[in-house]
Amino acid sequence: MANHYNFEQCLTKMEVKGKQLFGDHFSISPEDRPLIYKLLVWIIKDKPNAKKQGLDLHKGIMLTGPVGCGKTSLMKLLQYFLPREKRHSIKSCRDVSFEFIQDGYEVISRYSRQSFHYRHPKTYCFDDLGTENSLKYYGNDCNVMAEILLSRYDLFFSQRLITHLTTNLNSSEIEQIYGTRVRSRLREMFNLVSFSNESKDKRF
């Protein structure tokens, strides 16, 4: 890999950190290596290999796959290949929905227009898209994550605001839950990186 990164050394680092964070049972599955390679190419901004992998380094990552395949764990581990100030914050979509119940529409601004630190864009990884519910605030229905993603879409073009997602939804399910507009904008905002549908549940 470019920029003096060695893929095997990266995997070793991920396994060591994974055991620290998730327990001694953590290991990198051989079948996941191509997917992890693609994620590492994006995270270190390896331009030549990004082109070979069909990745746009100006877009975020949308990591999809079955329940329990390791999406959240990988997004947490990828942070350790970045300087602390550039690491993405991982936020559960369910937690965002609970914040909306408490704080209302200010939450949408919190994760869009307020996603800057001294004018530097703050990257969020919204974890488990689809596990939250459409909610009511003072009687008004709101699809909170749809509104956040639409707001971040505008900032993606105007301020280079990067977003990452994990989800076990497919494209038709995303359209059904969030609408055609959101599905269309996700194509423009994200590189789609997918686990195989046959990926095993690593929680057991």
XYZ file of N, CA and C in Angstrom:
612
model
N 0.841 -1.187 0.000
C 0.000 0.000 0.000
C 0.879 1.240 0.000
N 0.319 2.343 -0.479
C 1.071 3.592 -0.576
C 1.305 4.170 0.813
N 2.083 5.243 0.859
C 2.343 5.984 2.093
C 2.952 5.097 3.176
N 3.852 4.187 2.773
C 4.587 3.286 3.632
C 3.714 2.417 4.543
N 2.443 2.250 4.205
C 1.593 1.349 4.964
C 1.761 -0.075 4.437
N 1.808 -1.016 5.350
C 1.901 -2.427 5.003
C 0.612 -3.095 5.466
N -0.071 -3.747 4.526
C -1.396 -4.293 4.825
C -1.344 -5.322 5.951
N -0.360 -6.209 5.916
C -0.266 -7.238 6.956
C -0.025 -6.612 8.328
N 0.788 -5.570 8.372
C 1.025 -4.876 9.634
C -0.243 -4.174 10.123
N -1.007 -3.636 9.181
C -2.281 -3.000 9.538
C -3.237 -4.025 10.150
N -3.308 -5.206 9.550
C -4.186 -6.254 10.087
C -3.751 -6.662 11.495
N -2.442 -6.772 11.685
C -1.930 -7.122 13.012
C -2.319 -6.063 14.034
N -2.154 -4.792 13.645
C -2.527 -3.699 14.538
C -4.010 -3.759 14.867
N -4.851 -4.050 13.862
C -6.295 -4.120 14.080
C -6.658 -5.265 15.031
N -5.982 -6.401 14.870
C -6.272 -7.540 15.748
C -5.876 -7.233 17.188
N -4.714 -6.625 17.374
C -4.260 -6.287 18.726
C -5.230 -5.299 19.369
N -5.573 -4.245 18.632
C -6.493 -3.238 19.178
C -7.875 -3.840 19.376
N -8.297 -4.711 18.464
C -9.599 -5.360 18.585
C -9.710 -6.198 19.849
N -8.647 -6.897 20.182
C -8.644 -7.703 21.408
C -8.712 -6.802 22.646
N -8.052 -5.639 22.567
C -8.112 -4.694 23.686
C -9.523 -4.150 23.884
N -10.182 -3.847 22.766
C -11.491 -3.204 22.840
C -12.636 -4.189 23.040
N -12.550 -5.341 22.378
C -13.706 -6.240 22.314
C -13.501 -7.584 23.002
N -12.268 -7.875 23.434
C -12.000 -9.135 24.113
C -11.093 -10.050 23.310
N -10.562 -11.066 23.993
C -9.583 -11.966 23.374
C -10.157 -12.808 22.239
N -11.462 -12.884 22.146
C -12.090 -13.681 21.082
C -11.999 -12.978 19.725
N -11.666 -11.674 19.718
C -11.666 -10.924 18.465
C -10.562 -11.418 17.534
N -10.908 -11.579 16.260
C -9.915 -11.920 15.237
C -10.423 -11.451 13.880
N -9.503 -11.288 12.947
C -9.847 -10.906 11.574
C -10.129 -12.173 10.779
N -11.321 -12.256 10.215
C -11.676 -13.418 9.405
C -11.011 -13.314 8.034
N -10.429 -14.406 7.532
C -9.767 -14.363 6.220
C -10.683 -13.844 5.109
N -11.974 -14.215 5.169
C -12.888 -13.786 4.106
C -13.164 -12.284 4.135
N -12.837 -11.613 5.254
C -13.075 -10.168 5.359
C -11.886 -9.330 4.903
N -10.763 -9.956 4.600
C -9.554 -9.219 4.263
C -9.725 -8.276 3.058
N -10.371 -8.711 1.957
C -10.533 -7.771 0.833
C -11.342 -6.537 1.216
N -12.382 -6.734 2.027
C -13.203 -5.601 2.455
C -12.396 -4.667 3.356
N -11.623 -5.240 4.276
C -10.809 -4.427 5.181
C -9.740 -3.667 4.399
N -9.167 -4.311 3.400
C -8.183 -3.640 2.551
C -8.800 -2.389 1.914
N -10.018 -2.542 1.408
C -10.704 -1.412 0.771
C -10.924 -0.276 1.774
N -11.328 -0.621 2.985
C -11.550 0.400 4.012
C -10.250 1.107 4.391
N -9.162 0.344 4.493
C -7.875 0.941 4.834
C -7.366 1.852 3.720
N -7.577 1.465 2.487
C -7.196 2.308 1.347
C -7.889 3.666 1.453
N -9.170 3.642 1.833
C -9.900 4.910 1.972
C -9.355 5.707 3.148
N -9.158 5.056 4.284
C -8.837 5.786 5.515
C -7.463 6.442 5.433
N -6.504 5.840 4.711
C -5.173 6.459 4.611
C -5.021 7.307 3.345
N -6.127 7.392 2.565
C -6.142 8.227 1.356
C -5.092 7.777 0.342
N -5.072 6.479 0.092
C -4.144 5.880 -0.872
C -4.750 6.047 -2.276
N -4.392 7.149 -2.946
C -5.040 7.522 -4.204
C -4.918 6.460 -5.302
N -3.708 5.914 -5.559
C -3.616 4.918 -6.641
C -4.501 3.694 -6.412
N -4.482 3.159 -5.185
C -5.280 1.972 -4.911
C -6.760 2.290 -4.747
N -7.079 3.516 -4.337
C -8.476 3.929 -4.278
C -9.095 3.888 -5.673
N -8.339 4.359 -6.656
C -8.834 4.329 -8.032
C -9.051 2.898 -8.500
N -8.109 2.016 -8.164
C -8.245 0.601 -8.547
C -9.456 -0.045 -7.878
N -9.759 0.382 -6.650
C -10.867 -0.191 -5.894
C -12.200 0.499 -6.183
N -12.184 1.510 -7.029
C -13.415 2.223 -7.362
C -13.924 3.101 -6.231
N -12.988 3.628 -5.425
C -13.355 4.464 -4.286
C -13.131 5.934 -4.595
N -14.071 6.759 -4.174
C -13.939 8.210 -4.266
C -13.533 8.717 -2.885
N -12.323 9.251 -2.761
C -11.804 9.677 -1.467
C -12.502 10.916 -0.921
N -13.329 11.564 -1.746
C -14.076 12.734 -1.280
C -15.428 12.350 -0.687
N -15.813 11.093 -0.840
C -17.070 10.606 -0.269
C -16.793 9.814 0.999
N -17.837 9.636 1.814
C -17.725 8.802 2.994
C -17.936 7.335 2.674
N -17.974 6.520 3.725
C -18.156 5.075 3.598
C -19.546 4.694 4.094
N -20.244 3.916 3.298
C -21.488 3.282 3.736
C -21.212 1.789 3.801
N -21.075 1.275 5.020
C -20.689 -0.112 5.241
C -21.940 -0.935 5.538
N -22.239 -1.888 4.659
C -23.456 -2.677 4.797
C -23.122 -4.153 4.989
N -24.071 -4.863 5.569
C -23.890 -6.293 5.770
C -24.865 -6.820 6.796
N -24.942 -8.149 6.945
C -25.893 -8.767 7.875
C -25.615 -8.381 9.325
N -26.597 -8.600 10.165
C -26.456 -8.333 11.593
C -25.297 -9.159 12.170
N -24.422 -8.489 12.929
C -23.368 -9.184 13.634
C -22.122 -9.496 12.833
N -22.014 -8.968 11.604
C -20.868 -9.319 10.759
C -19.611 -8.510 11.108
N -19.756 -7.459 11.922
C -18.574 -6.709 12.362
C -18.475 -5.287 11.840
N -19.560 -4.725 11.353
C -19.529 -3.384 10.771
C -19.082 -2.327 11.784
N -19.733 -2.326 12.935
C -19.421 -1.315 13.954
C -17.994 -1.471 14.460
N -17.580 -2.708 14.698
C -16.226 -2.961 15.194
C -15.182 -2.422 14.226
N -15.373 -2.651 12.928
C -14.405 -2.171 11.944
C -14.350 -0.650 11.905
N -15.511 -0.006 11.964
C -15.511 1.457 11.929
C -14.824 2.035 13.170
N -14.933 1.350 14.303
C -14.213 1.792 15.502
C -12.710 1.598 15.332
N -12.303 0.472 14.766
C -10.877 0.183 14.613
C -10.211 1.099 13.596
N -10.949 1.498 12.569
C -10.373 2.373 11.541
C -9.939 3.716 12.106
N -10.576 4.131 13.204
C -10.228 5.423 13.796
C -8.763 5.485 14.208
N -8.200 4.324 14.564
C -6.841 4.302 15.107
C -5.767 4.418 14.018
N -6.201 4.549 12.767
C -5.266 4.829 11.681
C -5.285 6.315 11.317
N -5.985 7.106 12.118
C -6.100 8.540 11.878
C -5.543 9.316 13.066
N -5.035 10.521 12.824
C -4.685 11.387 13.959
C -5.937 11.643 14.800
N -5.761 11.834 16.084
C -6.889 11.977 16.995
C -7.871 13.058 16.537
N -7.342 14.168 16.037
C -8.216 15.288 15.665
C -9.029 15.014 14.397
N -8.661 13.981 13.655
C -9.379 13.672 12.415
C -10.265 12.427 12.530
N -10.324 11.845 13.713
C -11.122 10.629 13.882
C -12.622 10.933 13.835
N -13.380 10.022 13.232
C -14.824 10.168 13.194
C -15.425 9.772 14.538
N -16.532 10.392 14.880
C -17.292 10.030 16.071
C -18.385 9.055 15.663
N -18.497 7.965 16.401
C -19.514 6.965 16.089
C -20.742 7.224 16.951
N -21.873 7.371 16.298
C -23.116 7.693 16.992
C -24.208 6.727 16.559
N -24.773 6.009 17.514
C -25.870 5.093 17.224
C -27.102 5.873 16.773
N -27.720 5.406 15.691
C -28.940 6.067 15.207
C -30.054 5.997 16.255
N -30.087 4.931 17.031
C -31.074 4.839 18.118
C -30.825 5.914 19.159
N -29.553 6.166 19.481
C -29.244 7.216 20.447
C -29.642 8.585 19.920
N -29.439 8.808 18.614
C -29.861 10.076 18.012
C -31.369 10.246 18.153
N -32.115 9.159 17.951
C -33.574 9.242 18.067
C -33.997 9.535 19.507
N -33.286 8.981 20.488
C -33.599 9.272 21.884
C -33.290 10.730 22.224
N -32.218 11.260 21.625
C -31.902 12.678 21.822
C -33.013 13.554 21.264
N -33.583 13.128 20.137
C -34.670 13.895 19.525
C -35.887 13.940 20.441
N -36.192 12.815 21.097
C -37.318 12.783 22.033
C -37.112 13.811 23.136
N -35.877 13.946 23.580
C -35.577 14.862 24.685
C -35.430 16.305 24.222
N -34.715 16.527 23.101
C -34.323 17.892 22.727
C -35.028 18.431 21.488
N -35.746 17.572 20.767
C -36.490 18.044 19.607
C -35.636 18.381 18.404
N -36.094 19.340 17.590
C -35.502 19.599 16.285
C -34.084 20.158 16.358
N -33.663 20.624 17.536
C -32.295 21.095 17.693
C -31.295 19.988 17.391
N -31.724 18.720 17.569
C -30.841 17.575 17.321
C -30.428 17.509 15.849
N -31.326 17.871 14.960
C -31.014 17.847 13.525
C -29.884 18.832 13.224
N -29.962 20.004 13.809
C -28.894 20.995 13.643
C -27.609 20.536 14.320
N -27.734 19.875 15.473
C -26.568 19.396 16.223
C -25.691 18.497 15.365
N -26.304 17.668 14.533
C -25.554 16.718 13.716
C -25.427 17.149 12.248
N -25.723 18.417 11.987
C -25.521 18.936 10.620
C -24.832 20.293 10.693
N -25.560 21.377 10.847
C -24.939 22.710 10.795
C -23.947 22.949 11.932
N -24.144 22.259 13.067
C -23.225 22.441 14.181
C -22.060 21.448 14.168
N -21.928 20.698 13.085
C -20.873 19.669 12.995
C -19.540 20.243 12.522
N -19.107 21.291 13.213
C -17.841 21.918 12.873
C -17.124 22.285 14.168
N -15.816 22.111 14.161
C -15.003 22.474 15.320
C -13.965 23.490 14.851
N -14.149 24.724 15.280
C -13.295 25.813 14.783
C -13.267 25.809 13.247
N -14.455 25.662 12.670
C -14.694 25.687 11.219
C -14.210 24.432 10.491
N -13.637 23.497 11.232
C -13.220 22.245 10.604
C -14.374 21.247 10.641
N -14.734 20.640 9.491
C -15.869 19.705 9.465
C -15.645 18.521 10.407
N -16.680 18.159 11.137
C -16.623 17.033 12.070
C -17.290 15.823 11.411
N -16.552 14.747 11.284
C -17.067 13.536 10.641
C -17.786 12.662 11.659
N -18.997 12.263 11.314
C -19.755 11.314 12.126
C -19.925 10.012 11.352
N -19.909 8.909 12.094
C -20.353 7.624 11.570
C -21.648 7.291 12.288
N -22.745 7.309 11.558
C -24.045 6.974 12.132
C -24.236 5.462 12.032
N -24.301 4.835 13.195
C -24.251 3.386 13.299
C -25.651 2.778 13.315
N -25.813 1.712 12.549
C -27.069 0.947 12.519
C -28.244 1.767 12.014
N -28.072 2.384 10.861
C -29.195 3.088 10.227
C -30.337 2.103 10.001
N -31.514 2.472 10.444
C -32.681 1.600 10.296
C -33.174 1.043 11.611
N -32.357 1.170 12.674
C -32.787 0.658 13.980
C -33.565 1.697 14.769
N -33.528 2.955 14.323
C -34.292 4.003 14.995
C -35.699 4.037 14.413
N -36.590 4.750 15.049
C -37.972 4.856 14.581
C -38.287 6.298 14.206
N -39.280 6.452 13.307
C -39.826 7.788 13.095
C -40.521 8.210 14.382
N -40.288 9.445 14.811
C -40.752 9.871 16.124
C -41.644 11.102 16.030
N -42.390 11.312 17.109
C -43.209 12.506 17.208
C -42.623 13.426 18.274
N -42.605 14.706 17.937
C -42.178 15.716 18.900
C -43.277 16.765 18.955
N -43.927 16.849 20.105
C -45.104 17.703 20.258
C -46.128 17.441 19.150
N -46.327 16.145 18.864
C -47.368 15.754 17.921
C -46.964 15.760 16.467
N -45.752 16.226 16.175
C -45.300 16.290 14.785
C -44.403 15.096 14.459
N -44.723 14.379 13.379
C -43.892 13.251 12.944
C -42.584 13.767 12.359
N -41.505 13.038 12.631
C -40.208 13.407 12.054
C -39.362 12.161 11.850
N -38.875 11.977 10.631
C -37.894 10.931 10.357
C -36.527 11.572 10.598
N -36.039 11.435 11.818
C -34.887 12.208 12.279
C -33.651 11.972 11.416
N -33.310 10.702 11.175
C -32.099 10.412 10.415
C -32.219 10.878 8.967
N -33.411 10.817 8.406
C -33.601 11.330 7.040
C -33.287 12.815 6.992
N -33.775 13.555 7.975
C -33.533 15.002 8.000
C -32.060 15.316 8.224
N -31.403 14.555 9.098
C -29.973 14.772 9.347
C -29.166 14.490 8.087
N -29.473 13.396 7.413
C -28.718 13.033 6.209
C -28.946 14.037 5.081
N -30.164 14.538 4.941
C -30.435 15.542 3.912
C -29.682 16.834 4.223
N -29.623 17.200 5.496
C -28.889 18.415 5.885
C -27.389 18.243 5.666
N -26.871 17.066 6.013
C -25.441 16.823 5.817
C -25.099 16.711 4.333
N -26.058 16.306 3.519
C -25.848 16.256 2.072
C -25.515 17.650 1.532
N -26.295 18.643 1.961
C -26.027 20.022 1.514
C -24.640 20.468 1.954
N -24.266 20.121 3.186
C -22.959 20.516 3.711
C -21.818 19.697 3.105
N -22.141 18.532 2.607
C -21.152 17.707 1.906
C -20.629 18.447 0.673
N -21.523 19.118 -0.025
C -21.119 19.849 -1.225
C -20.561 21.234 -0.901
N -21.133 21.893 0.093
C -20.707 23.265 0.361
C -19.493 23.356 1.280
N -19.334 22.372 2.202
C -18.277 22.454 3.214
C -17.413 21.189 3.292
N -17.569 20.254 2.348
C -16.823 18.988 2.351
C -17.042 18.182 3.644
N -18.257 18.217 4.144
C -18.600 17.495 5.369
C -18.794 16.009 5.053
N -17.933 15.175 5.613
C -17.960 13.736 5.348
C -18.827 13.022 6.387
N -19.574 12.035 5.936
C -20.410 11.212 6.800
C -20.129 9.747 6.486
N -20.153 8.911 7.509
C -20.106 7.463 7.329
C -21.389 6.856 7.883
N -21.744 5.696 7.351
C -22.931 4.966 7.818
C -22.618 3.489 7.934
N -23.264 2.824 8.899
C -23.359 1.363 8.857
C -24.832 1.005 8.857
N -25.183 -0.061 8.174
C -26.580 -0.484 8.116
C -26.672 -1.916 7.611
N -27.744 -2.599 7.982
C -28.020 -3.901 7.380
C -29.184 -3.816 6.390
N -29.569 -2.586 6.048
C -30.636 -2.383 5.069
C -30.085 -2.458 3.653
N -30.900 -2.950 2.726
C -30.531 -2.864 1.316
C -31.132 -1.588 0.727
N -30.829 -1.310 -0.536
C -31.224 -0.035 -1.129
C -32.741 0.140 -1.186
N -33.475 -0.933 -1.481
C -34.935 -0.812 -1.554
C -35.531 -0.567 -0.173
N -34.944 -1.166 0.861
C -35.412 -0.930 2.231
C -35.121 0.496 2.665
N -33.958 1.025 2.265
C -33.632 2.417 2.573
C -34.650 3.357 1.927
N -34.982 3.087 0.683
C -35.961 3.931 -0.002
C -37.324 3.847 0.673
N -37.711 2.648 1.091
C -39.016 2.472 1.732
C -39.097 3.244 3.046
N -38.013 3.234 3.830
C -38.023 3.878 5.147
C -37.766 5.377 5.058
N -36.822 5.773 4.190
C -36.349 7.159 4.186
C -36.764 7.956 2.955
N -37.278 7.273 1.938
C -37.766 7.984 0.769
C -36.762 8.037 -0.375
N -37.268 8.373 -1.546
C -36.464 8.398 -2.768
C -35.356 9.448 -2.701
N -35.654 10.610 -2.120
C -34.667 11.694 -2.050
C -33.440 11.266 -1.263
N -33.674 10.629 -0.122
C -32.545 10.202 0.696
C -31.735 9.136 -0.023
N -32.417 8.154 -0.602
C -31.695 7.091 -1.315
C -30.832 7.678 -2.424
N -31.366 8.637 -3.170
C -30.624 9.258 -4.266
C -29.397 9.996 -3.747
N -29.548 10.705 -2.647
C -28.429 11.472 -2.118
C -27.361 10.584 -1.486
N -27.772 9.452 -0.951
C -26.790 8.530 -0.393
C -25.824 8.051 -1.469
N -26.299 7.872 -2.684
C -25.426 7.460 -3.789
C -24.333 8.485 -4.033
N -24.674 9.763 -3.853
C -23.711 10.830 -4.105
C -22.759 11.042 -2.932
N -23.187 10.670 -1.715
C -22.415 10.953 -0.510
C -21.467 9.831 -0.108
N -21.738 8.595 -0.572
C -21.042 7.451 0.004
C -20.429 6.513 -1.035
N -19.303 5.920 -0.634
C -18.788 4.721 -1.286
C -19.454 3.526 -0.615
N -20.079 2.677 -1.393
C -20.737 1.499 -0.835
C -19.712 0.378 -0.688
N -19.527 -0.095 0.552
C -18.636 -1.212 0.846
C -19.483 -2.249 1.576
N -19.554 -3.467 1.026
C -20.520 -4.439 1.532
C -19.884 -5.760 1.930
N -20.281 -6.253 3.101
C -20.011 -7.635 3.462
C -20.871 -8.550 2.602
N -20.436 -9.780 2.425
C -21.252 -10.779 1.750
C -22.516 -11.046 2.565
N -23.607 -11.341 1.876
C -24.852 -11.692 2.559
C -24.704 -12.962 3.379
N -23.671 -13.759 3.058
C -23.434 -15.009 3.794
C -22.470 -14.830 4.968
N -22.068 -13.580 5.234
C -21.140 -13.347 6.344
C -21.768 -13.841 7.646
N -20.965 -14.571 8.433
C -21.486 -15.153 9.655
C -21.586 -14.111 10.765
N -22.429 -14.414 11.750
C -22.582 -13.562 12.920
C -21.389 -13.796 13.844
N -20.530 -12.798 13.976
C -19.301 -12.947 14.760
C -19.521 -12.742 16.256
N -20.756 -12.491 16.652
C -21.024 -12.315 18.070
C -21.158 -13.642 18.803
N -21.170 -14.725 18.054
C -21.310 -16.051 18.673
C -20.057 -16.871 18.452
